[in-house]
XYZ file of C-alpha atoms in Angstrom:
491
model
C 0.000 0.000 0.000
C 1.335 3.426 -0.932
C 2.022 6.087 1.711
C 1.173 9.608 0.612
C 2.746 12.317 2.769
C 2.290 16.078 2.571
C 5.150 17.979 4.214
C 4.776 21.540 5.467
C 7.265 24.186 6.543
C 5.509 26.951 8.462
C 6.226 29.095 11.490
C 9.234 30.945 10.114
C 10.664 32.074 6.783
C 10.527 30.268 3.424
C 7.218 28.530 4.027
C 6.616 25.646 1.658
C 4.982 22.311 0.945
C 6.196 19.013 -0.510
C 4.449 15.801 -1.437
C 5.944 12.327 -1.561
C 4.490 8.932 -2.415
C 6.413 6.059 -0.814
C 9.267 8.530 -0.224
C 9.499 9.579 -3.888
C 9.346 13.345 -4.335
C 6.365 14.279 -6.488
C 5.998 18.011 -5.832
C 7.801 20.795 -3.995
C 6.379 24.315 -3.950
C 7.366 27.509 -2.139
C 4.780 30.016 -0.973
C 6.843 32.975 -2.172
C 6.249 31.905 -5.781
C 2.543 32.553 -5.272
C 2.280 35.545 -2.942
C 5.390 37.218 -4.471
C 6.863 37.966 -1.028
C 10.505 36.903 -0.915
C 11.152 34.371 1.868
C 7.419 34.413 2.624
C 6.296 33.622 6.173
C 2.630 33.158 5.222
C 0.823 29.883 5.747
C 1.697 27.971 2.540
C -1.874 27.404 1.399
C -1.111 28.088 -2.273
C 1.938 25.813 -2.200
C -0.151 23.068 -0.565
C -2.929 23.382 -3.131
C -0.439 23.193 -5.986
C 1.279 20.104 -4.540
C -2.105 18.386 -4.375
C -2.943 19.540 -7.904
C 0.357 18.245 -9.291
C -0.168 14.854 -7.591
C -3.871 14.829 -8.586
C -4.938 14.249 -4.986
C -7.379 15.741 -2.504
C -6.307 16.731 1.006
C -7.834 13.658 2.647
C -6.155 11.337 0.151
C -3.059 12.227 2.178
C -2.127 9.619 4.788
C 0.168 11.806 6.891
C 0.565 15.553 7.250
C 4.240 15.993 8.187
C 5.114 19.268 9.890
C 8.823 20.149 9.807
C 9.233 21.176 13.434
C 8.436 19.899 16.933
C 6.366 22.582 18.716
C 6.584 20.973 22.164
C 10.396 20.827 21.990
C 10.568 24.404 20.740
C 8.338 25.723 23.529
C 10.251 23.839 26.207
C 13.704 24.877 25.010
C 13.092 28.471 23.911
C 10.443 29.688 26.345
C 11.079 27.626 29.477
C 14.817 26.828 29.514
C 16.372 29.851 27.777
C 14.903 32.450 30.196
C 16.605 30.580 33.033
C 19.977 30.876 31.251
C 19.317 34.415 29.956
C 16.867 36.143 32.380
C 16.311 39.061 29.970
C 14.500 36.627 27.677
C 11.520 36.544 30.051
C 10.179 39.540 28.113
C 9.879 37.222 25.073
C 6.865 35.624 26.780
C 4.967 38.818 25.949
C 6.804 39.714 22.738
C 6.161 36.247 21.272
C 2.723 35.688 22.814
C 1.017 35.039 19.470
C 3.753 32.660 18.391
C 3.524 30.726 21.650
C -0.253 30.418 21.301
C 0.128 29.207 17.717
C 2.591 26.514 18.775
C 0.300 25.379 21.588
C -2.649 25.058 19.198
C -0.778 23.991 16.089
C -2.563 20.711 15.409
C -5.955 22.396 15.694
C -4.832 25.228 13.390
C -3.574 22.791 10.731
C -6.755 20.733 10.801
C -8.976 23.809 10.539
C -6.977 25.504 7.763
C -6.834 22.367 5.637
C -9.913 20.459 6.797
C -7.545 17.524 7.313
C -8.770 14.447 9.187
C -5.885 11.977 9.037
C -2.600 11.629 10.941
C -0.350 14.618 11.750
C 3.350 14.188 12.576
C 5.599 16.821 14.139
C 9.220 16.143 13.171
C 12.506 17.572 14.408
C 13.610 20.487 12.215
C 17.256 19.485 11.736
C 16.390 15.815 11.319
C 14.219 16.905 8.387
C 17.171 18.815 6.930
C 19.432 15.766 7.274
C 16.962 13.388 5.624
C 16.278 15.833 2.795
C 19.979 15.844 1.888
C 20.830 12.156 2.290
C 18.051 10.274 0.524
C 18.191 12.054 -2.855
C 22.020 12.030 -2.841
C 22.272 8.438 -4.045
C 25.090 7.770 -1.560
C 24.927 4.498 0.376
C 27.351 5.735 3.056
C 27.599 9.456 3.791
C 28.323 12.059 6.410
C 25.392 14.473 6.579
C 25.485 17.935 8.150
C 22.862 20.617 8.667
C 23.816 24.195 9.531
C 21.258 26.986 9.836
C 20.041 29.750 12.156
C 17.945 27.796 14.630
C 15.573 24.850 14.538
C 13.680 24.163 17.741
C 16.881 24.969 19.667
C 19.759 23.448 17.673
C 21.687 25.509 15.131
C 23.430 22.500 13.608
C 23.130 18.740 13.581
C 25.362 15.985 12.225
C 24.935 12.315 11.449
C 26.258 9.541 9.253
C 24.498 6.848 7.279
C 26.050 3.389 6.912
C 24.282 1.065 4.504
C 21.294 3.391 4.671
C 21.104 3.293 8.478
C 20.905 6.609 10.361
C 23.435 7.282 13.141
C 23.291 10.589 15.002
C 26.565 12.258 15.974
C 26.234 13.811 19.418
C 27.056 17.517 19.379
C 25.851 20.573 21.259
C 25.512 23.316 18.664
C 22.567 25.071 20.288
C 21.257 28.638 20.291
C 22.824 31.178 20.619
C 25.849 29.360 19.189
C 24.752 29.556 15.580
C 26.695 30.071 12.354
C 23.483 31.044 10.610
C 22.453 33.646 13.190
C 25.872 35.293 13.432
C 25.859 35.554 9.628
C 22.354 37.085 9.789
C 23.510 39.505 12.499
C 26.337 40.755 10.287
C 24.024 40.927 7.276
C 21.825 43.297 9.289
C 24.860 45.288 10.490
C 26.075 45.720 6.918
C 22.781 47.292 5.890
C 20.755 44.435 4.423
C 17.826 42.321 5.586
C 18.533 39.455 7.954
C 17.117 36.042 7.008
C 16.970 37.324 3.450
C 20.142 38.964 2.112
C 22.918 36.768 3.512
C 23.849 35.872 -0.064
C 24.686 39.543 -0.716
C 27.255 39.476 2.091
C 28.746 36.294 0.614
C 29.021 38.084 -2.750
C 30.648 41.112 -1.118
C 33.293 39.090 0.751
C 35.761 38.619 -2.176
C 36.079 42.414 -2.453
C 37.474 42.688 1.071
C 40.638 41.587 2.856
C 40.158 39.726 6.132
C 43.836 40.170 7.038
C 43.762 43.975 7.090
C 43.879 45.692 10.471
C 40.680 47.197 11.838
C 41.068 51.025 11.665
C 42.601 52.359 14.890
C 43.224 48.843 16.267
C 46.254 46.592 16.446
C 44.407 43.454 15.320
C 43.039 42.248 11.994
C 39.419 41.700 11.056
C 39.996 37.950 10.959
C 41.742 37.950 14.349
C 38.626 39.448 15.871
C 36.255 37.072 14.116
C 38.298 34.133 15.445
C 37.355 35.392 18.907
C 33.706 35.970 17.990
C 33.361 32.473 16.479
C 35.561 29.873 18.192
C 35.878 26.106 18.047
C 35.498 23.862 21.072
C 38.241 21.317 21.803
C 35.999 18.411 20.800
C 35.853 19.834 17.208
C 32.144 19.028 17.064
C 30.940 22.295 18.561
C 31.481 25.972 17.813
C 30.850 28.865 20.173
C 29.694 32.450 19.650
C 31.231 34.848 22.194
C 28.236 36.453 23.922
C 30.198 39.655 24.519
C 29.828 40.490 20.823
C 26.130 39.733 20.257
C 22.747 40.710 21.673
C 20.336 38.532 19.672
C 20.136 36.035 22.532
C 18.566 38.713 24.765
C 17.047 41.370 22.470
C 14.964 41.537 19.330
C 16.155 43.425 16.246
C 19.441 44.642 17.766
C 21.596 41.634 16.983
C 25.020 42.895 18.069
C 26.405 44.262 21.347
C 27.716 47.686 22.318
C 31.180 46.157 22.315
C 30.819 45.167 18.657
C 29.708 48.686 17.677
C 32.560 50.221 19.701
C 35.127 48.164 17.796
C 33.598 48.144 14.297
C 31.558 51.357 14.263
C 27.937 52.165 13.516
C 25.590 49.982 11.515
C 25.635 50.805 7.807
C 22.415 52.448 6.662
C 20.609 50.593 3.886
C 21.463 52.136 0.527
C 24.440 54.164 1.812
C 27.849 53.867 0.179
C 29.893 50.732 0.734
C 33.339 51.263 2.200
C 36.365 48.985 2.255
C 35.670 48.568 5.988
C 32.339 46.875 5.186
C 33.987 44.643 2.596
C 36.682 43.599 5.076
C 34.040 42.651 7.650
C 32.237 40.520 5.049
C 35.557 38.900 4.070
C 36.447 38.059 7.682
C 32.992 36.655 8.417
C 33.014 34.486 5.288
C 36.554 33.243 5.917
C 35.739 32.345 9.519
C 32.581 30.489 8.489
C 34.544 28.478 5.928
C 37.401 27.658 8.314
C 35.111 26.545 11.150
C 33.044 24.273 8.885
C 36.137 22.856 7.168
C 37.746 22.108 10.544
C 34.639 20.215 11.659
C 34.374 18.296 8.400
C 38.042 17.273 8.440
C 37.548 15.910 11.944
C 34.389 14.018 10.958
C 35.996 12.614 7.808
C 38.971 11.313 9.786
C 36.878 9.868 12.624
C 34.164 8.120 10.594
C 36.183 7.334 7.454
C 33.298 8.134 5.095
C 34.203 9.850 1.828
C 30.831 11.244 0.729
C 29.188 14.351 2.193
C 25.625 15.718 2.112
C 24.767 19.269 3.186
C 21.479 20.962 4.106
C 20.330 23.898 6.218
C 20.315 27.553 5.208
C 24.095 27.870 5.583
C 24.327 25.140 2.928
C 23.201 27.737 0.374
C 26.558 29.495 0.840
C 28.106 28.379 -2.442
C 31.496 29.967 -1.647
C 31.775 27.779 1.455
C 30.681 24.740 -0.537
C 33.292 25.534 -3.172
C 36.007 25.538 -0.515
C 34.777 22.164 0.776
C 34.886 20.612 -2.701
C 38.273 22.178 -3.477
C 39.749 20.846 -0.204
C 39.423 17.261 -1.528
C 38.346 16.047 1.918
C 35.506 14.154 0.257
C 35.217 12.206 -2.950
C 31.838 13.802 -3.713
C 29.602 16.428 -2.099
C 25.839 16.767 -2.553
C 23.960 19.881 -1.457
C 20.191 19.578 -1.476
C 18.919 22.344 -3.841
C 16.248 23.543 -1.386
C 18.819 23.420 1.418
C 17.144 26.250 3.347
C 13.962 25.943 5.336
C 11.822 25.391 2.232
C 13.464 21.956 1.976
C 12.332 21.046 5.503
C 8.918 20.230 4.012
C 10.557 17.552 1.840
C 12.646 16.166 4.682
C 9.607 15.979 6.921
C 7.878 13.801 4.320
C 10.827 11.410 4.442
C 11.008 11.296 8.257
C 7.292 10.487 8.470
C 7.473 7.900 5.694
C 10.306 6.079 7.447
C 8.156 5.630 10.545
C 5.843 3.424 8.467
C 8.176 1.730 5.956
C 11.828 1.437 4.995
C 13.010 4.327 2.847
C 14.907 3.589 -0.336
C 17.904 5.703 -1.366
C 16.624 7.307 -4.541
C 19.270 9.339 -6.370
C 17.450 12.431 -7.530
C 19.038 15.544 -8.999
C 15.801 16.671 -10.654
C 14.199 19.345 -8.490
C 12.045 20.863 -11.241
C 8.936 19.887 -9.316
C 7.127 23.134 -8.560
C 4.483 25.260 -10.226
C 3.985 24.522 -13.892
C 1.843 26.144 -16.565
C 2.066 23.889 -19.593
C -1.271 24.805 -21.092
C -0.410 26.837 -24.195
C -3.829 28.481 -24.250
C -3.354 29.837 -20.719
C 0.157 31.057 -21.500
C -1.040 32.818 -24.639
C -3.953 34.336 -22.710
C -1.595 35.811 -20.107
C 0.726 37.196 -22.779
C -2.191 38.954 -24.461
C -3.531 40.219 -21.134
C -0.210 41.944 -20.502
C -0.226 43.364 -24.055
C 3.007 41.693 -25.089
C 3.922 40.897 -28.670
C 4.843 37.296 -29.341
C 5.993 34.976 -32.106
C 5.651 31.205 -31.869
C 8.974 29.866 -33.151
C 8.060 26.229 -32.563
C 10.953 23.769 -32.952
C 13.305 26.562 -34.059
C 13.233 28.155 -30.604
C 16.644 26.750 -29.572
C 18.494 27.866 -32.710
C 16.906 31.312 -32.560
C 17.691 31.679 -28.847
C 21.351 30.713 -29.439
C 21.581 33.296 -32.253
C 20.052 36.040 -30.090
C 22.432 35.231 -27.222
C 25.430 35.389 -29.578
C 24.250 38.856 -30.648
C 24.331 40.046 -27.040
C 20.593 39.913 -26.400
C 19.252 39.138 -22.923
C 16.703 36.314 -22.767
C 13.989 35.569 -20.230
C 13.777 31.758 -20.414
C 10.674 29.933 -19.190
C 10.013 26.210 -19.508
C 8.452 23.339 -17.590
C 7.930 23.165 -13.810
C 9.616 25.723 -11.571
C 12.662 24.877 -9.493
C 12.351 23.850 -5.818
C 14.840 26.008 -3.952
C 16.079 29.581 -4.382
C 18.269 29.115 -7.447
C 17.080 29.721 -11.005
C 18.291 26.590 -12.763
C 17.185 27.098 -16.351
C 13.422 26.831 -16.090
C 12.937 30.382 -14.803
C 16.175 32.129 -15.780
C 17.682 35.272 -17.264
C 20.219 34.233 -19.903
C 22.989 36.146 -21.649
C 26.449 35.473 -23.051
C 29.185 35.933 -20.403
C 31.142 38.540 -22.339
C 32.140 41.329 -22.615
C 32.771 42.037 -18.915
C 30.336 44.943 -19.016
C 27.460 42.488 -19.528
C 27.569 41.597 -15.814
C 27.338 45.249 -14.803
C 24.524 45.915 -17.256
C 22.355 43.071 -15.953
C 22.986 43.944 -12.310
C 22.148 47.604 -12.866
C 19.461 47.608 -15.579
C 17.801 44.195 -15.408
C 18.027 42.875 -11.848
C 18.448 46.311 -10.168
C 20.954 45.105 -7.617
C 24.476 45.744 -6.309
C 27.362 45.845 -8.795
C 29.314 43.091 -7.022
C 26.594 40.447 -7.177
C 27.853 37.350 -9.043
C 26.228 35.188 -11.710
C 26.376 31.461 -12.293
C 27.631 30.019 -15.590
C 25.698 27.325 -17.433
C 27.850 24.938 -19.430
C 27.657 21.519 -21.052
C 28.742 18.845 -18.576
C 31.454 17.497 -20.869
C 32.995 20.981 -21.167
C 33.110 21.886 -17.462
C 36.702 20.750 -16.860
C 37.844 22.709 -19.902
C 36.655 26.010 -18.453
C 36.455 25.518 -14.674
C 38.478 23.962 -11.857
C 35.715 21.651 -10.659
C 36.153 17.930 -10.087
C 32.491 17.062 -9.724
C 29.192 18.162 -11.200
C 27.355 21.180 -9.813
C 23.829 20.997 -11.206
C 22.161 23.290 -8.691
C 24.267 26.475 -8.583
C 25.553 25.627 -5.103
C 29.300 25.109 -5.590
C 31.488 28.103 -6.438
C 34.639 27.312 -8.372
C 37.544 29.019 -10.111
C 37.430 29.809 -13.799
C 40.407 28.760 -15.911
C 42.326 31.230 -18.101
C 40.343 30.304 -21.202
C 37.102 31.249 -19.428
C 38.503 34.576 -18.268
C 39.357 35.774 -21.756
C 37.117 38.641 -22.770
């Protein structure tokens, strides 16, 4: 008998839904694609409806509703234990009153919103991340790591699979010791939106120098970030120095008076970027990479497993992933394309399925499983509604597109189902030829309306990748940064 599971991520950012049948991913949809709010926090009703539509099912055809978080664990850890450790957090009982009430009544809310009558599971957030990365990887044996801001209370979790069997690695990476949250704190300090624009800071980092001295100080930016983010002796845990942060005790402040005294005022959004800001981004990125690499080297040596799977929001940091691949610690690395919280919905499906039947490792690199509009009549209707001119090129579309690209034209490319995860992977993409150099600046300024330093991902035939890039494995999901060879750098 088949087991149909609908996974939901709700309660934070990147709300989403996924649907699996016997553990096979059938649909994965993100609410932001429907309500047009980036990193949407809304209940994912549109994503849920589309998952059901794609699978041709009704809500009560679903055997299990799998929620990607454990509300009882979250309430106990965040609202009962943390105020004992950090007394100032007692004010969060009032500040988060609505959130607390929602967690207490979550099952009732889900049943009422969806009119769902069958079983509901509440699964551990990081466990969902881990499962979402391992099972589609195709690896029989693998180390699996999840790094993000915070789940119920953990900011990271690690495990290994041997012959498909899950083994948790005991570590204590709990709030406020979080690589994701310290990165969000610095994103906010540098003038962008936390839990949204961390990728901008990653893109800014190569323009700075982590080894420069902080103005007026006798230490470098990186020296200071080594103190802010340190490694415990056991190599399994990292620690954030509480003297430099305030997010564990205050809302929307993030960093301490000590941090501002050393590094200066917060940059105002839209104000000019200085080398100081770039150096901070460089030091933060370098420290993130070094801490993660140190942990992974230790895990690789201890467990003697040569494949790695990554999930969690920090797993979207393609510069970090590039350093991991380049280090040659592992034979192959797989990053789940919806590595952030949207992917928790998928992982929750897998966790719930495994409670009822043995999961099969199902190598899957196809995450084009979201919204699709394949009805030509509907597409044509929408084009006309928006008063756009169009020509149906039919089978010649590929030749004509290649010719237009060679002439320097910029193409909006739309085909098939949308991607699950934040990267545009060819089904909803802006395409152009990668030269001359000014093309990058033109698209950033005139097409995407974003900062000049923001990078782009190249698309290349698999058999040509080694000719143009220093990359020893495939990177199908725009999640592994690599160095371009001389031939690729020629203008």
